[in-house]
mmCIF file of C-alpha atoms in Angstrom:
data_model
loop_
_atom_site.group_PDB
_atom_site.id
_atom_site.type_symbol
_atom_site.label_atom_id
_atom_site.label_comp_id
_atom_site.label_asym_id
_atom_site.label_seq_id
_atom_site.Cartn_x
_atom_site.Cartn_y
_atom_site.Cartn_z
ATOM 1 C CA UNK A 494 6.147 0.683 14.056
ATOM 2 C CA UNK A 495 7.301 4.265 14.244
ATOM 3 C CA UNK A 496 9.731 4.267 11.315
ATOM 4 C CA UNK A 497 9.428 7.522 9.407
ATOM 5 C CA UNK A 498 9.521 7.146 5.646
ATOM 6 C CA UNK A 499 8.882 9.647 2.906
ATOM 7 C CA UNK A 500 5.661 9.155 0.976
ATOM 8 C CA UNK A 501 7.820 8.235 -2.022
ATOM 9 C CA UNK A 502 9.538 5.429 -0.080
ATOM 10 C CA UNK A 503 6.172 4.227 1.199
ATOM 11 C CA UNK A 504 4.939 4.082 -2.402
ATOM 12 C CA UNK A 505 7.959 2.018 -3.431
ATOM 13 C CA UNK A 506 7.491 -0.427 -0.552
ATOM 14 C CA UNK A 507 3.797 -0.765 -1.287
ATOM 15 C CA UNK A 508 4.479 -1.318 -4.993
ATOM 16 C CA UNK A 509 7.058 -4.037 -4.315
ATOM 17 C CA UNK A 510 4.566 -5.675 -1.949
ATOM 18 C CA UNK A 511 1.677 -5.543 -4.446
ATOM 19 C CA UNK A 512 3.837 -6.791 -7.323
ATOM 20 C CA UNK A 513 5.113 -9.639 -5.157
ATOM 21 C CA UNK A 514 1.528 -10.629 -4.337
ATOM 22 C CA UNK A 515 0.513 -10.346 -7.982
ATOM 23 C CA UNK A 516 3.529 -11.828 -9.775
ATOM 24 C CA UNK A 517 5.700 -13.563 -7.197
ATOM 25 C CA UNK A 518 8.871 -12.066 -8.681
ATOM 26 C CA UNK A 519 9.694 -8.379 -8.877
ATOM 27 C CA UNK A 520 12.291 -6.683 -11.033
ATOM 28 C CA UNK A 521 13.264 -3.022 -11.265
ATOM 29 C CA UNK A 522 11.572 -2.770 -14.674
ATOM 30 C CA UNK A 523 8.309 -4.064 -13.152
ATOM 31 C CA UNK A 524 8.415 -1.397 -10.447
ATOM 32 C CA UNK A 525 9.258 1.307 -13.000
ATOM 33 C CA UNK A 526 6.363 0.262 -15.232
ATOM 34 C CA UNK A 527 3.888 0.066 -12.345
ATOM 35 C CA UNK A 528 4.855 3.453 -10.904
ATOM 36 C CA UNK A 529 5.547 5.289 -14.165
ATOM 37 C CA UNK A 530 9.156 5.977 -13.153
ATOM 38 C CA UNK A 531 12.472 5.487 -14.923
ATOM 39 C CA UNK A 532 14.581 2.425 -14.210
ATOM 40 C CA UNK A 533 17.497 4.560 -12.913
ATOM 41 C CA UNK A 534 15.124 6.276 -10.442
ATOM 42 C CA UNK A 535 13.834 2.928 -9.222
ATOM 43 C CA UNK A 536 17.364 1.519 -8.940
ATOM 44 C CA UNK A 537 18.428 4.514 -6.845
ATOM 45 C CA UNK A 538 15.395 4.095 -4.589
ATOM 46 C CA UNK A 539 16.100 0.367 -4.189
ATOM 47 C CA UNK A 540 19.678 1.160 -3.128
ATOM 48 C CA UNK A 541 18.390 3.562 -0.462
ATOM 49 C CA UNK A 542 15.857 1.043 0.763
ATOM 50 C CA UNK A 543 18.459 -1.711 0.787
ATOM 51 C CA UNK A 544 20.721 0.454 2.978
ATOM 52 C CA UNK A 545 17.800 0.927 5.387
ATOM 53 C CA UNK A 546 17.222 -2.817 5.472
ATOM 54 C CA UNK A 547 13.823 -2.893 3.745
ATOM 55 C CA UNK A 548 14.697 -4.713 0.509
ATOM 56 C CA UNK A 549 17.214 -7.167 -0.888
ATOM 57 C CA UNK A 550 18.358 -6.242 -4.346
ATOM 58 C CA UNK A 551 21.492 -7.930 -5.653
ATOM 59 C CA UNK A 552 22.738 -6.173 -8.761
ATOM 60 C CA UNK A 553 20.659 -7.110 -11.834
ATOM 61 C CA UNK A 554 18.529 -9.491 -9.835
ATOM 62 C CA UNK A 555 15.088 -9.707 -8.300
ATOM 63 C CA UNK A 556 13.903 -7.234 -5.677
ATOM 64 C CA UNK A 557 12.593 -8.757 -2.480
ATOM 65 C CA UNK A 558 11.337 -7.381 0.799
ATOM 66 C CA UNK A 559 13.207 -8.134 4.006
ATOM 67 C CA UNK A 560 11.173 -9.189 7.035
ATOM 68 C CA UNK A 561 11.123 -5.582 8.258
ATOM 69 C CA UNK A 562 10.293 -4.296 4.776
ATOM 70 C CA UNK A 563 7.453 -6.801 4.419
ATOM 71 C CA UNK A 564 5.943 -5.710 7.755
ATOM 72 C CA UNK A 565 6.093 -2.055 6.758
ATOM 73 C CA UNK A 566 4.754 -2.735 3.272
ATOM 74 C CA UNK A 567 1.809 -4.729 4.622
ATOM 75 C CA UNK A 568 0.982 -1.925 7.064
ATOM 76 C CA UNK A 569 1.111 0.655 4.261
ATOM 77 C CA UNK A 570 -0.970 -1.530 1.946
ATOM 78 C CA UNK A 571 -3.532 -2.183 4.697
ATOM 79 C CA UNK A 572 -3.902 1.561 5.265
ATOM 80 C CA UNK A 573 -4.370 2.050 1.535
ATOM 81 C CA UNK A 574 -7.058 -0.663 1.251
ATOM 82 C CA UNK A 575 -8.911 0.632 4.315
ATOM 83 C CA UNK A 576 -9.022 4.200 2.977
ATOM 84 C CA UNK A 577 -9.960 3.053 -0.548
ATOM 85 C CA UNK A 578 -12.744 0.826 0.768
ATOM 86 C CA UNK A 579 -14.023 3.542 3.116
ATOM 87 C CA UNK A 580 -14.185 6.063 0.291
ATOM 88 C CA UNK A 581 -15.924 3.631 -2.048
ATOM 89 C CA UNK A 582 -18.199 1.721 0.330
ATOM 90 C CA UNK A 583 -19.138 4.386 2.873
ATOM 91 C CA UNK A 584 -18.916 7.603 0.867
ATOM 92 C CA UNK A 585 -19.884 6.140 -2.502
ATOM 93 C CA UNK A 586 -16.840 7.488 -4.336
ATOM 94 C CA UNK A 587 -16.272 5.693 -7.653
ATOM 95 C CA UNK A 588 -13.546 3.041 -7.665
ATOM 96 C CA UNK A 589 -10.980 4.949 -9.753
ATOM 97 C CA UNK A 590 -11.306 8.114 -7.680
ATOM 98 C CA UNK A 591 -11.218 6.134 -4.408
ATOM 99 C CA UNK A 592 -7.991 4.425 -5.538
ATOM 100 C CA UNK A 593 -6.329 7.716 -6.492
ATOM 101 C CA UNK A 594 -7.444 9.528 -3.341
ATOM 102 C CA UNK A 595 -6.345 6.622 -1.126
ATOM 103 C CA UNK A 596 -2.841 6.909 -2.612
ATOM 104 C CA UNK A 597 -2.663 10.498 -1.386
ATOM 105 C CA UNK A 598 -4.480 10.205 1.928
ATOM 106 C CA UNK A 599 -2.588 7.127 3.170
ATOM 107 C CA UNK A 600 0.566 9.188 3.705
ATOM 108 C CA UNK A 601 -0.950 11.828 5.965
ATOM 109 C CA UNK A 602 -3.873 10.276 7.834
ATOM 110 C CA UNK A 603 -3.474 9.605 11.566
ATOM 111 C CA UNK A 604 -3.959 6.226 13.217
ATOM 112 C CA UNK A 605 -6.871 7.733 15.150
ATOM 113 C CA UNK A 606 -8.656 8.746 11.958
ATOM 114 C CA UNK A 607 -7.928 5.353 10.393
ATOM 115 C CA UNK A 608 -9.535 3.677 13.402
ATOM 116 C CA UNK A 609 -12.641 5.813 12.811
ATOM 117 C CA UNK A 610 -12.664 4.875 9.123
ATOM 118 C CA UNK A 611 -12.384 1.220 10.078
ATOM 119 C CA UNK A 612 -15.212 1.448 12.589
ATOM 120 C CA UNK A 613 -17.551 3.179 10.141
ATOM 121 C CA UNK A 614 -16.606 0.805 7.335
ATOM 122 C CA UNK A 615 -17.341 -2.211 9.551
ATOM 123 C CA UNK A 616 -20.701 -0.692 10.557
ATOM 124 C CA UNK A 617 -21.618 0.055 6.939
ATOM 125 C CA UNK A 618 -20.698 -3.483 5.875
ATOM 126 C CA UNK A 619 -22.630 -4.966 8.794
ATOM 127 C CA UNK A 620 -25.743 -2.963 8.017
ATOM 128 C CA UNK A 621 -25.439 -3.630 4.302
ATOM 129 C CA UNK A 622 -25.157 -7.380 4.922
ATOM 130 C CA UNK A 623 -27.869 -7.292 7.573
ATOM 131 C CA UNK A 624 -30.297 -5.423 5.346
ATOM 132 C CA UNK A 625 -29.629 -7.661 2.349
ATOM 133 C CA UNK A 626 -30.306 -10.790 4.397
ATOM 134 C CA UNK A 627 -26.654 -11.822 4.582
ATOM 135 C CA UNK A 628 -26.206 -13.676 7.891
ATOM 136 C CA UNK A 629 -22.528 -13.079 8.550
#
């Protein structure tokens, strides 16, 4: 997927995805609360994303991801989780800091670097499980 989105749009897609996983239904007010944004700002962003084919948002109704939007959101969220877990599990960064830093890094890190993070994270988890007697 080589669709170029602003970091702001990526954050919106990821938030809709996470809220859908958490709550099932997503409304503009839920997104605004989660992201600390105003409802008019979120509504404007949803209109832009609807025009690009990433969300469905009938007026005054639930926000949902289209198939394309869901694929993008899952990719963004996967990048976020990988970076967060790498920072916490490999580097020992505390959970809150790892979460905050992952939000920033996910927008600029290359696929090559992510692959390296993934490889090191897998190795660290393997060795951690191996040393603790966990027979994965």
